[in-house]
PDB file of C-alpha atoms in Angstrom:
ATOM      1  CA  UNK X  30       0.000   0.000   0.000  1.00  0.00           C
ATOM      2  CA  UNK X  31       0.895   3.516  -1.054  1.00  0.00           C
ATOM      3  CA  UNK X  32       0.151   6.269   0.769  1.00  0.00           C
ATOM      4  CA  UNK X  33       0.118   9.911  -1.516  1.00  0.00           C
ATOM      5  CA  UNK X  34      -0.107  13.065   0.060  1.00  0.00           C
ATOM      6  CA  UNK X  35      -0.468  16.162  -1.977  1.00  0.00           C
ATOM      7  CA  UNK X  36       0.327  20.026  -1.512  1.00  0.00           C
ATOM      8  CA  UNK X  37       0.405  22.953  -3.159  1.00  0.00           C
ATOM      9  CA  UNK X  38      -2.445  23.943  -5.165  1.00  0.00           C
ATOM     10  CA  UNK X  39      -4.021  27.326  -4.693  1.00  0.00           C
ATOM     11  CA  UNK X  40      -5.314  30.406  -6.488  1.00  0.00           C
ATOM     12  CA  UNK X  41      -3.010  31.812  -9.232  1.00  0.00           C
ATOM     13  CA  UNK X  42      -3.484  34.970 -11.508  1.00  0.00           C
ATOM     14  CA  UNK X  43      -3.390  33.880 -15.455  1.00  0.00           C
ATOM     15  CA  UNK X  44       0.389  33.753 -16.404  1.00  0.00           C
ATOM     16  CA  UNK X  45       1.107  32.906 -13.041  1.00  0.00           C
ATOM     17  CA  UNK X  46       3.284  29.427 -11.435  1.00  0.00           C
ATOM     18  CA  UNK X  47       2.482  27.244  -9.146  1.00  0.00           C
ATOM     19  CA  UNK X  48       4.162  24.283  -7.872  1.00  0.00           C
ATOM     20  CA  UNK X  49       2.351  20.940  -6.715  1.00  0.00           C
ATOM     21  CA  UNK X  50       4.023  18.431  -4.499  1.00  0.00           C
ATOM     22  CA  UNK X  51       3.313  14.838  -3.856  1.00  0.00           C
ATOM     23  CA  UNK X  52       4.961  12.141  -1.017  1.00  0.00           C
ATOM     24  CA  UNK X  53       4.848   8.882  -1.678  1.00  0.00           C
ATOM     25  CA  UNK X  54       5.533   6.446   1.436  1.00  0.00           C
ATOM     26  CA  UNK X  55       5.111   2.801   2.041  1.00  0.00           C
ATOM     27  CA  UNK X  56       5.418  -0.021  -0.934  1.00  0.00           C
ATOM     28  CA  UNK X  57       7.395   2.664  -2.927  1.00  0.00           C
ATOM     29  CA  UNK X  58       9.315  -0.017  -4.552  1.00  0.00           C
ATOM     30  CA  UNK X  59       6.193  -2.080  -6.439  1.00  0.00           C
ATOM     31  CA  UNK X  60       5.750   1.542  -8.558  1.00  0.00           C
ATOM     32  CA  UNK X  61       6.441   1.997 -11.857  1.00  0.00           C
ATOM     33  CA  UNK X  62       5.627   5.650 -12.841  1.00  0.00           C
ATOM     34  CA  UNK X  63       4.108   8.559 -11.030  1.00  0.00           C
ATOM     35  CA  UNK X  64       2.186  11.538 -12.767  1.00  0.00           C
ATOM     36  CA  UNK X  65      -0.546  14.070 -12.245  1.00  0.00           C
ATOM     37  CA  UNK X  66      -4.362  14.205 -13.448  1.00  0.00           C
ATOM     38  CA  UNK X  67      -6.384  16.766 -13.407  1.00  0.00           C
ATOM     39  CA  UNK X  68     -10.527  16.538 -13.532  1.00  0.00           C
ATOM     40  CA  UNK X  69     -12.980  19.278 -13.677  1.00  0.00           C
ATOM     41  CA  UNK X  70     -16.614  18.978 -13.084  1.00  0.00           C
ATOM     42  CA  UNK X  71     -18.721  17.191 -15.801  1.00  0.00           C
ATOM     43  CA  UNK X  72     -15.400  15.253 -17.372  1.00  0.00           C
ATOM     44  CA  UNK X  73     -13.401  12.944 -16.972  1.00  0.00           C
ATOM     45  CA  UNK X  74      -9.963  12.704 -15.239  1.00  0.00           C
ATOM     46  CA  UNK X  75      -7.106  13.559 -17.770  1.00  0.00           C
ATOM     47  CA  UNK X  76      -3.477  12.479 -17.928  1.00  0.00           C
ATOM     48  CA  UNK X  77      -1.078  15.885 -17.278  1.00  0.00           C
ATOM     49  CA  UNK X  78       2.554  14.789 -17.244  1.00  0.00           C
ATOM     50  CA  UNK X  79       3.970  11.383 -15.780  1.00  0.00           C
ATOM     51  CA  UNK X  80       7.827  10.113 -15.431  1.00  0.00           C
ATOM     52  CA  UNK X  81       8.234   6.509 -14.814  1.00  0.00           C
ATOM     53  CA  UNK X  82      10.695   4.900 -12.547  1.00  0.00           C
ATOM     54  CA  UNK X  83      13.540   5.405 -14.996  1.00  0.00           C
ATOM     55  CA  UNK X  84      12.685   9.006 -15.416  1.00  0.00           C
ATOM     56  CA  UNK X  85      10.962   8.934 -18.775  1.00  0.00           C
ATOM     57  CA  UNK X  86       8.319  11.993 -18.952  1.00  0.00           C
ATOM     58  CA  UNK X  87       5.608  13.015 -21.036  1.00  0.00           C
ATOM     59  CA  UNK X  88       3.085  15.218 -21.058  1.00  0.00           C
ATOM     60  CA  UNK X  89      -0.575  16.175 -22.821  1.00  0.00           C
ATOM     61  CA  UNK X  90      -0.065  18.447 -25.335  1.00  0.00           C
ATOM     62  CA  UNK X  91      -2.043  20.952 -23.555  1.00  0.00           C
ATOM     63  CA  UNK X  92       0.644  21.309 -21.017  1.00  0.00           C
ATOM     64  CA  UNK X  93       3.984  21.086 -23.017  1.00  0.00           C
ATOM     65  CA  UNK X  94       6.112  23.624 -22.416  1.00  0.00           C
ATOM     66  CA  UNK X  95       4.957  24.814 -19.440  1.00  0.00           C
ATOM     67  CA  UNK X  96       4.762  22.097 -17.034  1.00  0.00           C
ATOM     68  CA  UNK X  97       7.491  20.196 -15.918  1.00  0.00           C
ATOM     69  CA  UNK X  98       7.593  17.163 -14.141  1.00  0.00           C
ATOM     70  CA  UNK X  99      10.208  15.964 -11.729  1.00  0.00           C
ATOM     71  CA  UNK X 100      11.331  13.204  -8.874  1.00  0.00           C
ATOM     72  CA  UNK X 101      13.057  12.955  -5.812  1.00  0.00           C
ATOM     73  CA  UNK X 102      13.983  10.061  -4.780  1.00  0.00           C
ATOM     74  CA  UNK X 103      14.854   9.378  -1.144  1.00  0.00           C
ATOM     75  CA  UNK X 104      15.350   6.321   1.393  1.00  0.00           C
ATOM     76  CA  UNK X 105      11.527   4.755   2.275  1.00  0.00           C
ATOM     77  CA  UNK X 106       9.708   8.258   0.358  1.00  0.00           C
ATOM     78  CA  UNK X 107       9.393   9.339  -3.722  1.00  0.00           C
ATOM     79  CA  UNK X 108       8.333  12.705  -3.722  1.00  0.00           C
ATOM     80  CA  UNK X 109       6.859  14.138  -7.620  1.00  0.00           C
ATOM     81  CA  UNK X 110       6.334  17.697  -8.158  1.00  0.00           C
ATOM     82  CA  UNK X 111       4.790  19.492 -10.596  1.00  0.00           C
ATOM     83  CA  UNK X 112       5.781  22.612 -11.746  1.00  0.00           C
ATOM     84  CA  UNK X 113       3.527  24.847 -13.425  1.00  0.00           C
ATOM     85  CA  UNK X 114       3.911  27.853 -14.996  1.00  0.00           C
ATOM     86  CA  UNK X 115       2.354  29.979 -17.539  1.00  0.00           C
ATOM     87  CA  UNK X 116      -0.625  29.192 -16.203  1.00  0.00           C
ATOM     88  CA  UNK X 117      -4.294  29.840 -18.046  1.00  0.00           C
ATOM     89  CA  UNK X 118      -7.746  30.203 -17.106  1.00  0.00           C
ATOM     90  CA  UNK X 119      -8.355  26.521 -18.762  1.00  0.00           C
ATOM     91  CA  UNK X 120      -5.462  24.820 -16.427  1.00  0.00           C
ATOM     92  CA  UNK X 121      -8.184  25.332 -13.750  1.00  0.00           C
ATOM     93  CA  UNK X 122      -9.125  21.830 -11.976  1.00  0.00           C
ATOM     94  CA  UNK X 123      -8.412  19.565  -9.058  1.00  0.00           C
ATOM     95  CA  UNK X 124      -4.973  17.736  -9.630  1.00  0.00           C
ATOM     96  CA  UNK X 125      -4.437  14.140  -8.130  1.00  0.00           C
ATOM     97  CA  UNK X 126      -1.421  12.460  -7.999  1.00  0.00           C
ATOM     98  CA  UNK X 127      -1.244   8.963  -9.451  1.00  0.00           C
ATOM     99  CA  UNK X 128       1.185   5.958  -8.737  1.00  0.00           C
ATOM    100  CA  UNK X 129       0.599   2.907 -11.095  1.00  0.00           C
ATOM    101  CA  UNK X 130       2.431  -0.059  -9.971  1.00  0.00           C
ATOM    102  CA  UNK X 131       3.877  -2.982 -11.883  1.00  0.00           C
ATOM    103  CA  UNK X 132       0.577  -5.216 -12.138  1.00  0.00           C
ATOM    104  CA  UNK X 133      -0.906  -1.903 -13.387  1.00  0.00           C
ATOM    105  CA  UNK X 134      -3.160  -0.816 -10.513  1.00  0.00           C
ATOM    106  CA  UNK X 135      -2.892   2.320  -9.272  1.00  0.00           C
ATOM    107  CA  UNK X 136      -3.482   4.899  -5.965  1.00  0.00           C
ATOM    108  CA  UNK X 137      -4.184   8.146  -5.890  1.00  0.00           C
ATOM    109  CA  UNK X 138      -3.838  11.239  -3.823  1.00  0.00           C
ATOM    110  CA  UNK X 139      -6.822  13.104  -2.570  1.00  0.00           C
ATOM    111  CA  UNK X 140      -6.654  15.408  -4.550  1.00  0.00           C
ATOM    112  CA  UNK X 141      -5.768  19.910  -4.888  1.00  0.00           C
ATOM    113  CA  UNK X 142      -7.793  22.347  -6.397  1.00  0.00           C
ATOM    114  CA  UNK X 143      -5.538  24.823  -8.689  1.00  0.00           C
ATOM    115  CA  UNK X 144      -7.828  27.974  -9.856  1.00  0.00           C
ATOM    116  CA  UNK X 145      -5.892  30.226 -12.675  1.00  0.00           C
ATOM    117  CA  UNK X 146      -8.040  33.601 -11.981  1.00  0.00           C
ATOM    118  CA  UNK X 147      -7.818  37.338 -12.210  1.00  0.00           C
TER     119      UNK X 147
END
């Protein structure tokens, strides 16, 4: 079992950076990639950036360019942040953090609201 624990969403004027943190603790060595979703109301949950265990990345178009993706790796914790900058109006949703494991399952953080707003 995983165990994700978000940060760092807030409100953000357009143009604007934020950073979103996530701490991974417990089986940390069954995963094999780590990313952020986002989801607004009335659609589904959509793939943002992810890196895997070897430190691949990738990202939805939408986001290229002005997200990055990054991990820190320490002892018994694998901490993924997300940074964000250049942000718009249409970035504007609650971001989870994902872990998918080996077998393909996944966990998920609870989730942090991120509102791009003047």
């Amino acid at each position: 079992q995983v165990q994700l624990v978000e940060s760092g969403g807030g409100l953000v004027q357009p143009g604007g950076s934020l950073r979103l943190s996530c701490a991974a603790s417990g089986s940390i060595f069954s995963i094999n990639a780590m990313g952020w979703y986002r989801q607004t109301p009335g659609k589904e949950r959509e793939l943002v950036a992810r890196i895997t265990i070897g430190g691949s990345t990738g990202y939805a178009d939408s986001v290229k360019g002005r997200f990055t993706i990054s991990r820190d790796n320490a002892k018994n914790t694998v901490s993924v942040y997300l940074q964000m900058n250049s942000l718009k109006p249409e970035d504007t949703a609650v971001y989870y953090c994902n872990a998918r494991y080996s077998d393909f399952t996944n966990s998920w953080g609870q989730g942090t609201q991120v509102t791009v707003s003047s």
